[in-house]
CSV table of C-alpha atoms in Angstrom, one decimal:
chain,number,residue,atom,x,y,z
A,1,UNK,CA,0.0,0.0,0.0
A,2,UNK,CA,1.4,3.4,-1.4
A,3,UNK,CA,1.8,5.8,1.4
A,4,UNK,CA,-0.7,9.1,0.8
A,5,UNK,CA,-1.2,12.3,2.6
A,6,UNK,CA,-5.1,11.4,2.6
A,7,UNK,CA,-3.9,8.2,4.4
A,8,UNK,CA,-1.9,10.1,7.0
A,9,UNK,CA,-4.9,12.7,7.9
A,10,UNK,CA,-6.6,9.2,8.5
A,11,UNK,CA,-4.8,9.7,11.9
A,12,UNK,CA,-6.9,13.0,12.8
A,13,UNK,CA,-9.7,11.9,12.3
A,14,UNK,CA,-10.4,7.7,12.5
A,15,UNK,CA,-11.8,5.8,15.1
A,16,UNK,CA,-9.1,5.7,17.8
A,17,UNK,CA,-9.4,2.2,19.0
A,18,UNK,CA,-9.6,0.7,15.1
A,19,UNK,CA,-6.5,3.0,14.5
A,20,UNK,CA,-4.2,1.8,17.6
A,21,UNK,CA,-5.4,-1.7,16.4
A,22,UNK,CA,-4.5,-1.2,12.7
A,23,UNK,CA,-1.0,0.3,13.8
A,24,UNK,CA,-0.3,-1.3,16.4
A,25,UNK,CA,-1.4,-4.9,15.5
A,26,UNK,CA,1.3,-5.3,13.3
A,27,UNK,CA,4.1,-3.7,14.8
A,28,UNK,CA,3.1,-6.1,17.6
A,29,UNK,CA,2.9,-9.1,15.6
A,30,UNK,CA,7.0,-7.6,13.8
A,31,UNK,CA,7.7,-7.3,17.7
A,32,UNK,CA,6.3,-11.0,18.5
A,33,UNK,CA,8.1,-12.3,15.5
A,34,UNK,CA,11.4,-10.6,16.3
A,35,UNK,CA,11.5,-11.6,20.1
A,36,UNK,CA,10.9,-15.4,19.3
A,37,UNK,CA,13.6,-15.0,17.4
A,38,UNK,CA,15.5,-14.0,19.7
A,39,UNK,CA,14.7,-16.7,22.0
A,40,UNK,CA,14.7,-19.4,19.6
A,41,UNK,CA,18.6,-18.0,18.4
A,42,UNK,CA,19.4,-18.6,22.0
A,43,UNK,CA,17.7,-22.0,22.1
A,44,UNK,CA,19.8,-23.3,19.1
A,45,UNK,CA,23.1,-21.8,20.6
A,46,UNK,CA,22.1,-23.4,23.8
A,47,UNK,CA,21.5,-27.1,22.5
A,48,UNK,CA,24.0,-26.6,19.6
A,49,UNK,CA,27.0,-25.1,20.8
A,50,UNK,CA,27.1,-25.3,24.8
A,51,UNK,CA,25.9,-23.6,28.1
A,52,UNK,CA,28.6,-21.1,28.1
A,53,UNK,CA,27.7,-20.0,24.6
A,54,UNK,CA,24.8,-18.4,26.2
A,55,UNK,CA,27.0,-16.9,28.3
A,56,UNK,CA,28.8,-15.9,25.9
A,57,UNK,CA,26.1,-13.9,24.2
A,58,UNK,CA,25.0,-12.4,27.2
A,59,UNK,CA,27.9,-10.4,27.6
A,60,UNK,CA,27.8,-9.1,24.1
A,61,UNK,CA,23.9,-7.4,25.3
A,62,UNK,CA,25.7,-4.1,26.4
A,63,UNK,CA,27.9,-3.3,23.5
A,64,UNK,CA,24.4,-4.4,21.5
A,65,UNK,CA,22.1,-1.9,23.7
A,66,UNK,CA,24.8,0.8,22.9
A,67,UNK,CA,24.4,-0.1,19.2
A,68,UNK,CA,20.7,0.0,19.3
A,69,UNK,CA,20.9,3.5,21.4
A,70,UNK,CA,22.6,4.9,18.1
A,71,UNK,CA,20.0,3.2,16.1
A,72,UNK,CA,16.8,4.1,18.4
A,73,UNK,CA,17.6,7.8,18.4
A,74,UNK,CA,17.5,7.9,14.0
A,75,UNK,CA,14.5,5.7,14.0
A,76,UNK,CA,12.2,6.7,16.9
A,77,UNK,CA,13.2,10.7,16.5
A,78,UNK,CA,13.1,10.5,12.7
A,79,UNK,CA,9.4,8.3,13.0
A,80,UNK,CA,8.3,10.8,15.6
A,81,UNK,CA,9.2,14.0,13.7
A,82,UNK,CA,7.7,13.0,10.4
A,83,UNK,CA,4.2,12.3,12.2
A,84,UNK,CA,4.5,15.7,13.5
A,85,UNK,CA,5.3,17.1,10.5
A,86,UNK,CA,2.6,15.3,8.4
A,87,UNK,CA,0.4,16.5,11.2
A,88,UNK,CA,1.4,20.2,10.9
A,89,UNK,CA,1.1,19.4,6.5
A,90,UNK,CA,5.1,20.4,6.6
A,91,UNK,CA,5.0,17.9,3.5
A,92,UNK,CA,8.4,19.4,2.5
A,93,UNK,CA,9.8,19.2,5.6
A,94,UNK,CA,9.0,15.6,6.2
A,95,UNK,CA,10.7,14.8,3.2
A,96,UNK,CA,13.6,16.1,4.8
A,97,UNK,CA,13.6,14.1,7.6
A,98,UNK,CA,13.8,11.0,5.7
A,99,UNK,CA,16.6,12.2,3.7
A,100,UNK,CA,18.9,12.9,6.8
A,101,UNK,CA,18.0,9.9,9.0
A,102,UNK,CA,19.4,7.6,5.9
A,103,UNK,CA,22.6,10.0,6.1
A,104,UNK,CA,22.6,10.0,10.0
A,105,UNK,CA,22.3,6.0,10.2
A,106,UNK,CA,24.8,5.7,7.4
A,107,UNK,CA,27.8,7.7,9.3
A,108,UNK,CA,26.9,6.5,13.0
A,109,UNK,CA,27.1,3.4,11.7
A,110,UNK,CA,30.3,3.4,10.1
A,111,UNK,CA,32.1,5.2,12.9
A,112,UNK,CA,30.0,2.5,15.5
A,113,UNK,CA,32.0,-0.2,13.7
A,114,UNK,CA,35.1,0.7,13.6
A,115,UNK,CA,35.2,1.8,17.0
A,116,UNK,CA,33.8,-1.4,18.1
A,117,UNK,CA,36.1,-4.2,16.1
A,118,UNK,CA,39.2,-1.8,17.2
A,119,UNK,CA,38.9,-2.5,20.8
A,120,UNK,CA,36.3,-5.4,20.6
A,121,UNK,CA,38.6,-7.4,23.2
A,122,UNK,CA,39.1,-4.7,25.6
A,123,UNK,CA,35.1,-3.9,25.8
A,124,UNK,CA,34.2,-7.5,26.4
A,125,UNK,CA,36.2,-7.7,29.0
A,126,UNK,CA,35.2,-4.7,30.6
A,127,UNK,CA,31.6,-5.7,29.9
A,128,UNK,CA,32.5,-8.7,31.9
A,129,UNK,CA,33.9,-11.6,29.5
A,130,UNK,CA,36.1,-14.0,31.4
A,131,UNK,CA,38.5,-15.8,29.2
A,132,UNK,CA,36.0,-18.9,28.9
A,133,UNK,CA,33.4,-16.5,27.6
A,134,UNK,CA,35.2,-14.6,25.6
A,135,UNK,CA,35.8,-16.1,22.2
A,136,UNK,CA,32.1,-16.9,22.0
A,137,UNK,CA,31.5,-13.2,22.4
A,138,UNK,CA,33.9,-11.8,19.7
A,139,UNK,CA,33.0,-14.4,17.6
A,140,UNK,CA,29.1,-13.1,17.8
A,141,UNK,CA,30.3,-9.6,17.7
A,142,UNK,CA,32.7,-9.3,15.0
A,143,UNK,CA,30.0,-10.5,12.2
A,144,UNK,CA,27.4,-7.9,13.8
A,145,UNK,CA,29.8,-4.9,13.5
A,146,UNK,CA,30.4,-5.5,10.6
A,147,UNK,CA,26.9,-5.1,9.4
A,148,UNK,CA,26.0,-2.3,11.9
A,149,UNK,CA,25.6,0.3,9.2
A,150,UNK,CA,22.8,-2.2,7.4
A,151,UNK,CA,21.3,-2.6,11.1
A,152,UNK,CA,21.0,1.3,11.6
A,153,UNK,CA,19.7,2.3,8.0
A,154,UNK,CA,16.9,-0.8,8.0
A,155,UNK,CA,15.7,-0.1,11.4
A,156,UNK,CA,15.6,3.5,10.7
A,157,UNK,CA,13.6,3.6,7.7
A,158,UNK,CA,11.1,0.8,8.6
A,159,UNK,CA,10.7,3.5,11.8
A,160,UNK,CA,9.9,6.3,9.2
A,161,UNK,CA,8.0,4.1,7.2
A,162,UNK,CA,5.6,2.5,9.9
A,163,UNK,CA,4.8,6.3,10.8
A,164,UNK,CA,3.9,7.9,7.8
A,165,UNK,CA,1.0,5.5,7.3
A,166,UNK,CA,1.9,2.6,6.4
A,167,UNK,CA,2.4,-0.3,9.6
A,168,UNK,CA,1.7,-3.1,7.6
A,169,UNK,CA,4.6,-2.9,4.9
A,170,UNK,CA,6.8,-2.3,8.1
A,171,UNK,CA,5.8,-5.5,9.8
A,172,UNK,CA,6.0,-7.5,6.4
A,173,UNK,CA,9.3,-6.5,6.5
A,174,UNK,CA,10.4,-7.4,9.7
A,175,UNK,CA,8.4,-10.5,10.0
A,176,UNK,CA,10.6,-11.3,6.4
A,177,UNK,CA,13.6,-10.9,8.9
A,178,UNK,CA,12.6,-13.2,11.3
A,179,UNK,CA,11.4,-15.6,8.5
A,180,UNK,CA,14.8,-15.6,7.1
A,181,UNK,CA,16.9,-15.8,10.5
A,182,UNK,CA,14.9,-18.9,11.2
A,183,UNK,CA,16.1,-20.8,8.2
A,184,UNK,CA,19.2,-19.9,8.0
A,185,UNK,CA,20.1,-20.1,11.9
A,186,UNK,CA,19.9,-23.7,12.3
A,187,UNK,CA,21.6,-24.5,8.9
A,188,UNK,CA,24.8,-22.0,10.2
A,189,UNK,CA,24.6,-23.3,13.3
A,190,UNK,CA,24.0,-27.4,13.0
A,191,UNK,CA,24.7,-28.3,9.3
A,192,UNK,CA,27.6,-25.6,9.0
A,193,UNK,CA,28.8,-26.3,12.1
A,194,UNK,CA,29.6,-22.3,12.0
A,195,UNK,CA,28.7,-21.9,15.8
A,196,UNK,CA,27.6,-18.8,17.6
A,197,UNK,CA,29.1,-17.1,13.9
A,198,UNK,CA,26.6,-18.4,12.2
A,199,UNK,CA,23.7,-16.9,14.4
A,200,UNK,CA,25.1,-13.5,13.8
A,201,UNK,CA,25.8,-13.8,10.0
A,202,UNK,CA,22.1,-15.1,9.4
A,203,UNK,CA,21.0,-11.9,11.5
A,204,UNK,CA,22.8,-9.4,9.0
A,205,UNK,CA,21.9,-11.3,5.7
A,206,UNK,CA,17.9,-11.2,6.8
A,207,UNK,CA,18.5,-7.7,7.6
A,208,UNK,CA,20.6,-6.6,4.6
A,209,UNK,CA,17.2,-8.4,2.3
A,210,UNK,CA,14.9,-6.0,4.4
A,211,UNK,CA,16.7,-2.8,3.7
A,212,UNK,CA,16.9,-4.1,0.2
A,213,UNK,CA,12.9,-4.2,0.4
A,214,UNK,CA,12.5,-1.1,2.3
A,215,UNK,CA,14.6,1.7,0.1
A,216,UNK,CA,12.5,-0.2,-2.6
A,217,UNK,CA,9.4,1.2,-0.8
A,218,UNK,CA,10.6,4.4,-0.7
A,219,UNK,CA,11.4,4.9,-4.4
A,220,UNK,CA,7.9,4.2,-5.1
A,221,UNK,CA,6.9,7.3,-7.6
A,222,UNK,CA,3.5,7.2,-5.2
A,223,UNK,CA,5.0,7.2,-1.8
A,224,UNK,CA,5.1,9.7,0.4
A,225,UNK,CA,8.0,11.0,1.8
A,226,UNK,CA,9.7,9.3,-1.0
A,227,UNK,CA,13.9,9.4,-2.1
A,228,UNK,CA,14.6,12.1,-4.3
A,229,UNK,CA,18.6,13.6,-4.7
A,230,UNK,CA,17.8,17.0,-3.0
A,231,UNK,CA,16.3,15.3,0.5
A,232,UNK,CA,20.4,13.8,0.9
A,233,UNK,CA,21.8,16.8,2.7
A,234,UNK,CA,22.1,17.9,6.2
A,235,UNK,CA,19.8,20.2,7.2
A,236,UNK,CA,20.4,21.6,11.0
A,237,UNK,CA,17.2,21.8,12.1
A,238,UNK,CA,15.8,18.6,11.0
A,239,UNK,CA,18.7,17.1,12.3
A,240,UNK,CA,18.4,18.7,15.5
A,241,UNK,CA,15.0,17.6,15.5
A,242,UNK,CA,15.7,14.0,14.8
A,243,UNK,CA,18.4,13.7,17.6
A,244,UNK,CA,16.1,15.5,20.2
A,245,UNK,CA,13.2,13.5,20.0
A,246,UNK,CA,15.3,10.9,19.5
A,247,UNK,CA,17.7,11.4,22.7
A,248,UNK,CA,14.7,9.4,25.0
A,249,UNK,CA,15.6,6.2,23.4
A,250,UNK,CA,18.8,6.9,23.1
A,251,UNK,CA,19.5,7.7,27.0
A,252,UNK,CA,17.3,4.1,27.6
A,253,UNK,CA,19.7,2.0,25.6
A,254,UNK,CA,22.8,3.8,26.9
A,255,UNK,CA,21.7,3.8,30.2
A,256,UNK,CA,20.8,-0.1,29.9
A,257,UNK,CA,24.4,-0.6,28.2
A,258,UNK,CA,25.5,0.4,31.5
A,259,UNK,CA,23.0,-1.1,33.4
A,260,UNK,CA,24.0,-4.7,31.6
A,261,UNK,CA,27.7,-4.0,32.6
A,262,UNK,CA,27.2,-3.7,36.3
A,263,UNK,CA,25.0,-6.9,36.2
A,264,UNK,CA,27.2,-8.8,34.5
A,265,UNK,CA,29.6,-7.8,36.4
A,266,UNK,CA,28.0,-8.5,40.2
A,267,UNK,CA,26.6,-11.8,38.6
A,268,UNK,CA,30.2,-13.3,37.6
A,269,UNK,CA,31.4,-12.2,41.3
A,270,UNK,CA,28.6,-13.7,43.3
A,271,UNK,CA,27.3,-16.7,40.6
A,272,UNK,CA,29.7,-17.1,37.8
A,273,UNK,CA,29.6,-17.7,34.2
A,274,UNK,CA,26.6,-19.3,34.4
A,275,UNK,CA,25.1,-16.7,36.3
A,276,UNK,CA,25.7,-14.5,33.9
A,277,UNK,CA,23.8,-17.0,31.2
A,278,UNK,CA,20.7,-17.5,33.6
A,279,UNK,CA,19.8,-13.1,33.0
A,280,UNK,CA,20.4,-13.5,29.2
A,281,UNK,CA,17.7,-16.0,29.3
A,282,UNK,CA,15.4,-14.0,31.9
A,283,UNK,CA,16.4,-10.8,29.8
A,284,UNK,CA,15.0,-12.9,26.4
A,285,UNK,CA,12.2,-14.2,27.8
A,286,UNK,CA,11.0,-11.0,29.5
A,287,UNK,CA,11.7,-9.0,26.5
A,288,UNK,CA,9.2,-10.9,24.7
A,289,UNK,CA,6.1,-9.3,26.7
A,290,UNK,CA,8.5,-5.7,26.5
A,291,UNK,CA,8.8,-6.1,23.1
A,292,UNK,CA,4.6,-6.1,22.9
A,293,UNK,CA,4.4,-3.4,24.8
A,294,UNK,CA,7.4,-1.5,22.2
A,295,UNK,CA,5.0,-2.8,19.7
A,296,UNK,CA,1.9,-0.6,21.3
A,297,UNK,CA,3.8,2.2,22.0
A,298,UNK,CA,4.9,2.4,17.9
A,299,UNK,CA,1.1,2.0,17.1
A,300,UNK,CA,0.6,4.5,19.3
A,301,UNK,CA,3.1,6.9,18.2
A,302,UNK,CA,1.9,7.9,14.8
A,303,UNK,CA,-1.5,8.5,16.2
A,304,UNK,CA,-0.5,10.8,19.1
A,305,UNK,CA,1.9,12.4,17.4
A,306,UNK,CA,0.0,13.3,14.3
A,307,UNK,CA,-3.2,14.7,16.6
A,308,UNK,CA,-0.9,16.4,19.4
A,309,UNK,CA,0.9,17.9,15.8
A,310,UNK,CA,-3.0,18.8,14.7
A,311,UNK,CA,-3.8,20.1,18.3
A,312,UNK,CA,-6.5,17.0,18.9
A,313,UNK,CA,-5.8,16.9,22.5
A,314,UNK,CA,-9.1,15.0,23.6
A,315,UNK,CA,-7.5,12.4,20.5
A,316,UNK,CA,-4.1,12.4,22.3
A,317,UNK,CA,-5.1,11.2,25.6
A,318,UNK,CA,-7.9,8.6,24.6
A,319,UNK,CA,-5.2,7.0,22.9
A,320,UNK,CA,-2.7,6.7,25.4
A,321,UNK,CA,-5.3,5.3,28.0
A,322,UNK,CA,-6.0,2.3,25.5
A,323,UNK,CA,-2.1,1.6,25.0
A,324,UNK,CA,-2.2,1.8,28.9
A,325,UNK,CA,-4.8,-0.6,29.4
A,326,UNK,CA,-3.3,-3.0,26.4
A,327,UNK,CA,0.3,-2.7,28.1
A,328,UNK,CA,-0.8,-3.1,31.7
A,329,UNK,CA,-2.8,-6.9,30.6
A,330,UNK,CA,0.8,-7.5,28.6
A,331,UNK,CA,3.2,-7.0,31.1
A,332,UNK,CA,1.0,-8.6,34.3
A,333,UNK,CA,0.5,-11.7,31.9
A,334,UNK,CA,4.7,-12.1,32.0
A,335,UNK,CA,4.2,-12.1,35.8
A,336,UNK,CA,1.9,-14.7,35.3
A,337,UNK,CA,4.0,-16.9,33.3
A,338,UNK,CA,7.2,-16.2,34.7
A,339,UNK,CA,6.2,-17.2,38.2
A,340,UNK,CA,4.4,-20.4,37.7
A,341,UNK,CA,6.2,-22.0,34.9
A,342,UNK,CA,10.1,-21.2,35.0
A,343,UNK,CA,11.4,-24.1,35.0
A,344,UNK,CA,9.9,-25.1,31.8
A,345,UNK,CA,11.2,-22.2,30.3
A,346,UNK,CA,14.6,-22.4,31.5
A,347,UNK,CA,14.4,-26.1,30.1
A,348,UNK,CA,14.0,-24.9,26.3
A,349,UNK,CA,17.5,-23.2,26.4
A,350,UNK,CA,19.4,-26.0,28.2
A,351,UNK,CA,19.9,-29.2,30.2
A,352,UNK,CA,22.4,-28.0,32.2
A,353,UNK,CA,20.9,-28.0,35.9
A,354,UNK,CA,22.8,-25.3,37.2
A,355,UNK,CA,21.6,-23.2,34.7
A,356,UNK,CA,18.5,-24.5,35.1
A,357,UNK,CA,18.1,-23.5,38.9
A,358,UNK,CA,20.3,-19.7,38.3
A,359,UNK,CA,17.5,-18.9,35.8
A,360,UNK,CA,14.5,-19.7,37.9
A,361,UNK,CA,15.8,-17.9,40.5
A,362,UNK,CA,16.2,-15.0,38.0
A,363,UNK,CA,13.1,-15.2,36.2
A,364,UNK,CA,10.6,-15.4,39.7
A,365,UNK,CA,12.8,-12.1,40.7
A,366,UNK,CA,12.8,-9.5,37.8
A,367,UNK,CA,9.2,-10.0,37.3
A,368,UNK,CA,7.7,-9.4,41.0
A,369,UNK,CA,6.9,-5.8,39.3
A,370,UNK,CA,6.1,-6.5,35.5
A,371,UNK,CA,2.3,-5.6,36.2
A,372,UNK,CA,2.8,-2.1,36.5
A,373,UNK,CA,5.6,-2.0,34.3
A,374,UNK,CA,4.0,-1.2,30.8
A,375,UNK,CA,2.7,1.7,32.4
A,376,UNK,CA,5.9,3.2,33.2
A,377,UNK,CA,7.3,1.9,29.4
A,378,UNK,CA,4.1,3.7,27.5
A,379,UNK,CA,4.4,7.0,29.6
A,380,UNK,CA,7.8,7.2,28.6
A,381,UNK,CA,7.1,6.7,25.2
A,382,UNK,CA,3.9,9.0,24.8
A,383,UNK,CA,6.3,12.2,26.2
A,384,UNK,CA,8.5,11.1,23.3
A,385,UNK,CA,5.4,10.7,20.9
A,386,UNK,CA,4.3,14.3,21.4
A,387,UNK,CA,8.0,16.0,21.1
A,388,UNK,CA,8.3,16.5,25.0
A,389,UNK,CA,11.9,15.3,24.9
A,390,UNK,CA,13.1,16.4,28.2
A,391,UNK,CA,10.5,14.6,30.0
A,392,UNK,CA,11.1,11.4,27.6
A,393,UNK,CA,14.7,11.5,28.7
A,394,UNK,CA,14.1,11.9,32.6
A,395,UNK,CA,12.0,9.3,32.6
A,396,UNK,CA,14.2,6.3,30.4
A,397,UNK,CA,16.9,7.8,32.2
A,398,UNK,CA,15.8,7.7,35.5
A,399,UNK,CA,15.1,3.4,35.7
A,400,UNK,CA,17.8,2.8,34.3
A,401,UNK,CA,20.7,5.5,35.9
A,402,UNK,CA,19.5,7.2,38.8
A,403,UNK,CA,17.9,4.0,40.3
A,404,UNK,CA,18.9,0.6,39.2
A,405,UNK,CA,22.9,1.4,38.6
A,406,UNK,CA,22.8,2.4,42.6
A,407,UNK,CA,20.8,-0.2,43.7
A,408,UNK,CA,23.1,-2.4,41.7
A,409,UNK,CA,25.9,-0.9,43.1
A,410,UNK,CA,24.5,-1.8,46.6
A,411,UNK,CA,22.2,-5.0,47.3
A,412,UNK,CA,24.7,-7.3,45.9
A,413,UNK,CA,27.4,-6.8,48.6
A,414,UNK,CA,24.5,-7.5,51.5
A,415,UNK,CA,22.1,-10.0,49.5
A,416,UNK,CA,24.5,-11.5,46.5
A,417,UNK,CA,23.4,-12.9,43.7
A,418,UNK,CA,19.6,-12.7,44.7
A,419,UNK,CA,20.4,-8.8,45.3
A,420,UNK,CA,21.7,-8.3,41.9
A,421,UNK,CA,18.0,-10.4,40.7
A,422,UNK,CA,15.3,-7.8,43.1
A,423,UNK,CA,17.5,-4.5,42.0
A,424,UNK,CA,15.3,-4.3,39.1
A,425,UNK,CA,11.9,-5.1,40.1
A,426,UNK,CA,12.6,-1.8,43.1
A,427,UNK,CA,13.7,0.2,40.3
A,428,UNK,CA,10.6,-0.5,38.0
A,429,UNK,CA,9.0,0.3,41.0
A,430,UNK,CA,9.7,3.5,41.8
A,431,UNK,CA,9.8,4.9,38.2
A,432,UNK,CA,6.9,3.7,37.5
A,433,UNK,CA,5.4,6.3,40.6
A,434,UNK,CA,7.7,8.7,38.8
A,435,UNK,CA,5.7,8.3,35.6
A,436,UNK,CA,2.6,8.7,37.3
A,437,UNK,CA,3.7,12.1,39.4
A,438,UNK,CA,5.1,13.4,35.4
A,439,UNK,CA,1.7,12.4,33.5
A,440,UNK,CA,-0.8,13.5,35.9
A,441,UNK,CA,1.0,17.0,36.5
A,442,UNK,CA,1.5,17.2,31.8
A,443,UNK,CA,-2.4,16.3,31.8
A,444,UNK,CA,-3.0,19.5,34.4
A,445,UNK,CA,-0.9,21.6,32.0
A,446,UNK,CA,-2.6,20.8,29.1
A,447,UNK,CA,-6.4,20.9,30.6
A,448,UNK,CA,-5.1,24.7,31.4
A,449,UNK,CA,-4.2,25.4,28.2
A,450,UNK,CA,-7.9,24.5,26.7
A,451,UNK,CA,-9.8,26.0,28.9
C-alpha cells in the first residue's frame, strides 16, 4: 500500500481504537516475531554449541544496547518527527527528515564499527567476559559490527515508514527478517557447524534483504515521503529535531548498556559464568512481553503524534489510556508466566541443571513488578510521541541511571546474587510512581491550556 497524505490525515480523524489496532497490531505481531527469534537463536546456541555460549552472548547485550541507542535515536526521533510534520502538513519538511535519518544512520554506523572491532577485546572484558566467555563473544560480535551500518539504516527507515501511514509494509518486513533468520540459523549453526558465527551472520543477511525491500518502498513514484537527490543533505534543524526527540531512546539504551555491565559484572562475582547465562535467558524471555508493549507504543506513536501535531488533544489522551490498558494486561500476563512455569522455560535453552536452577531464581525475581511496568514503558514513550523530549529523557533515564545502577551498586554486597535479581523489580518500582507524578501533573498543563 502506497503511502498518501489522505492516508496520513486518517490519523486526525479515525476511530481511535480501530487505528491503535491497525498500527499497532502489526508492529506487535513484527515485535512477537522478532522476540521469538531471539529466544529461539538462543535456544539453538544453547543445544548446539554449549551452556557457556549463552553466556557468551550475554555479555555481548551491552555493546548491542549501545548499538541500538545509536540506532533508536534515527528511528524513533526520525518516525516521531515526520508524524509531527505530516500532522502540521510540513510535506516538504517531512521529506527532509527521511533524507537525513538515511545520512545519520549511514555515518553513526560506520564510525560504531570501527570503533567497536578496534577495541572489541578490551570492551568485552570490561563488559564482563572472562577468558571462557570470551571467544564466544567476539565471535558473535565481530560479524554484527560488521553489518551495523545495514542494522542502523533498515531499522531506521522501517521506523519512518511505519509512521507515515503505512504499519503493515513495516511488519511484512520485519516478519521477512525473522522468516529468514529462522532458516538460516539452524543450517549455520548445525549443518555448518559455524557456531555462535553463524547466528550472527544469518541476522545481517535477513536484515541486509529487508533494507533491500525497504529503500525499494521508498522509491515508489507514489509514496510519500519518497527518495529524491535533494532530501540527501544535512539540514540543521531537522537534524536537530531527529536527535532531540530521538535522545529518549537513546539515554534508555545507553543507560541499559550500562546497566548490563554492572550486572554482568556483580553476577560473575557472586554466581559465575553461568550466572551471567541464567539473565540473558530472563532478559530474552521477559523481553518478549517488552517487546509487545514496544510494539503498542509504535502503534501509538503515529497517532499521538499526528493529533498532538493537529492540536486533537481530547484524541491524544484517549489514545494513550487504550495503550495503557493494552500494556498493563501485557506485562502482568509475563508475571503470570514467569512465576508459575520457570522451570519449563529455563528447560528450552538448556539441560544444564545449574543453569536451570540460576534462571528460575532470576526469572521469579525480575518479574515481582512487570504488572505495572507497561505503564511506566508507555508513559515514557507517549512524552516522546508528542516531542516533549526532556521529559522522555528523565523518565528512560531515571530506571535505568539514577535508580537501578545504585541499587546495583549496593544489594549485591549484602544480598548477593539474589540482590543483583530484586534491584530491578525496586527500580521499576519506583519509576513507575515517577511516571505517574510526570503524566498526571503534563495532563493538568494541558487541561489549562484549553480552557
Amino acid at each position: 500500500m502506497a503511502t498518501t497524505k489522505a492516508t496520513a490525515e486518517e490519523l486526525g480523524s479515525g476511530d481511535l481504537k480501530r487505528l491503535l489496532i491497525s498500527y499497532s497490531g502489526p508492529a506487535i505481531a513484527a515485535m512477537m516475531a522478532s522476540s521469538l527469534y531471539n529466544v529461539i537463536d538462543r535456544i539453538f546456541i544453547g543445544q548446539g554449541v554449549s551452556a557457556l555460549a549463552i553466556s557468551g552472548l550475554a555479555i555481548t547485550m551491552p555493546v548491542m544496547n549501545l548499538s541500538a541507542a545509536f540506532g533508536a535515536m534515527i528511528g524513533a526521533g526520525g518516525a516521531t518527527l515526520t508524524s509531527i510534520k505530516m500532522g502540521q502538513e510540513d510535506y516538504k519538511g517531512a521529506q527532509k527528515v527521511l533524507g537525513n535519518v538515511v545520512l545519520l544512520d549511514i555515518v553513526l554506523g560506520i564510525l560504531f564499527m570501527i570503533l567497536g572491532l578496534w577495541f572489541l577485546d578490551e570492551i568485552l572484558f570490561f563488559f564482563g567476559a572472562s577468558h571462557d566467555t570470551l571467544p564466544y563473544a567476539r565471535d558473535f560480535m565481530q560479524v554484527i559490527l560488521i553489518g551495523n551500518t545495514i542494522t542502523h539504516t533498515y531499522l531506521g527507515l522501517n521506523s519512518v515508514m511505519r509512521s507515515s501511514g503505512n504499519p503493515q509494509k513495516a511488519m511484512y518486513v520485519t516478519l521477512s527478517t525473522v522468516a529468514i533468520n529462522l532458516v538460516l540459523a539452524p543450517v549455520f549453526i548445525f549443518v555448518f557447524k559455524w557456531g555462535i558465527r553463524g547466528a550472527a551472520l544469518s541476522t545481517i543477511i535477513a536484515q541486509f534483504i529487508a533494507l533491500i525491500i525497504v529503500i525499494k518502498h521508498f522509491c515508489g513514484e507514489n509514496t510519500f515521503p519518497r527518495f529524491s537527490r535533494s532530501i540527501f543533505k544535512f539540514d540543521k534543524r531537522i537534524t536537530y529535531g531527529i536527535i532531540s526527540i530521538g535522545m529518549a531512546p537513546f539515554v534508555l539504551n545507553s543507560c541499559a548498556c550500562l546497566v548490563v555491565v554492572l550486572i554482568n559484572r556483580a553476577l560473575y562475582q557472586h554466581g559465575g559464568d553461568l550466572a551471567i547465562g541464567a539473565y540473558g535467558i530472563t532478559n530474552s524471555l521477559l523481553m518478549i512481553f517488552g517487546m509487545l508493549v514496544m510494539g503498542l507504543n509504535q502503534g501509538m506513536q503515529p497517532i499521538a503524534g499526528y493529533n498532538f501535531g493537529a492540536k486533537k488533544y481530547d484524541r491524544v489522551w484517549e489514545v494513550l489510556r487504550l495503550t495503557i490498558i493494552c500494556a498493563t494486561i501485557l506485562t502482568t500476563s509475563a508475571f503470570l508466566v514467569s512465576e508459575t512455569i520457570p522451570m519449563y522455560l529455563a528447560r528450552l535453552f538448556t539441560s544444564d541443571k545449574e543453569l536451570i536452577e540460576l534462571t528460575i531464581i532470576g526469572l521469579r525475581t525480575c518479574s515481582i513488578a512487570f504488572p505495572i511496568v507497561g505503564f511506566q514503558m508507555v508513559t515514557s514513550n507517549f512524552f516522546q510521541s508528542i516531542g516533549r523530549a526532556p521529559m522522555a529523557v528523565l523518565l528512560s533515564s531515571t530506571r535505568q541511571l539514577l535508580l537501578l545502577v545504585p541499587l546495583l551498586l549496593i544489594l549485591p554486597g549484602k544480598f548477593g546474587m539474589i540482590g543483583v535479581f530484586a534491584s530491578m523489580p525496586i527500580a521499576d518500582t519506583l519509576s513507575s510512581i515517577l511516571a505517574f507524578v510526570l503524566l498526571r501533573r503534563e495532563m493538568k498543563r494541558f487541561n489549562r491550556q484549553t480552557t
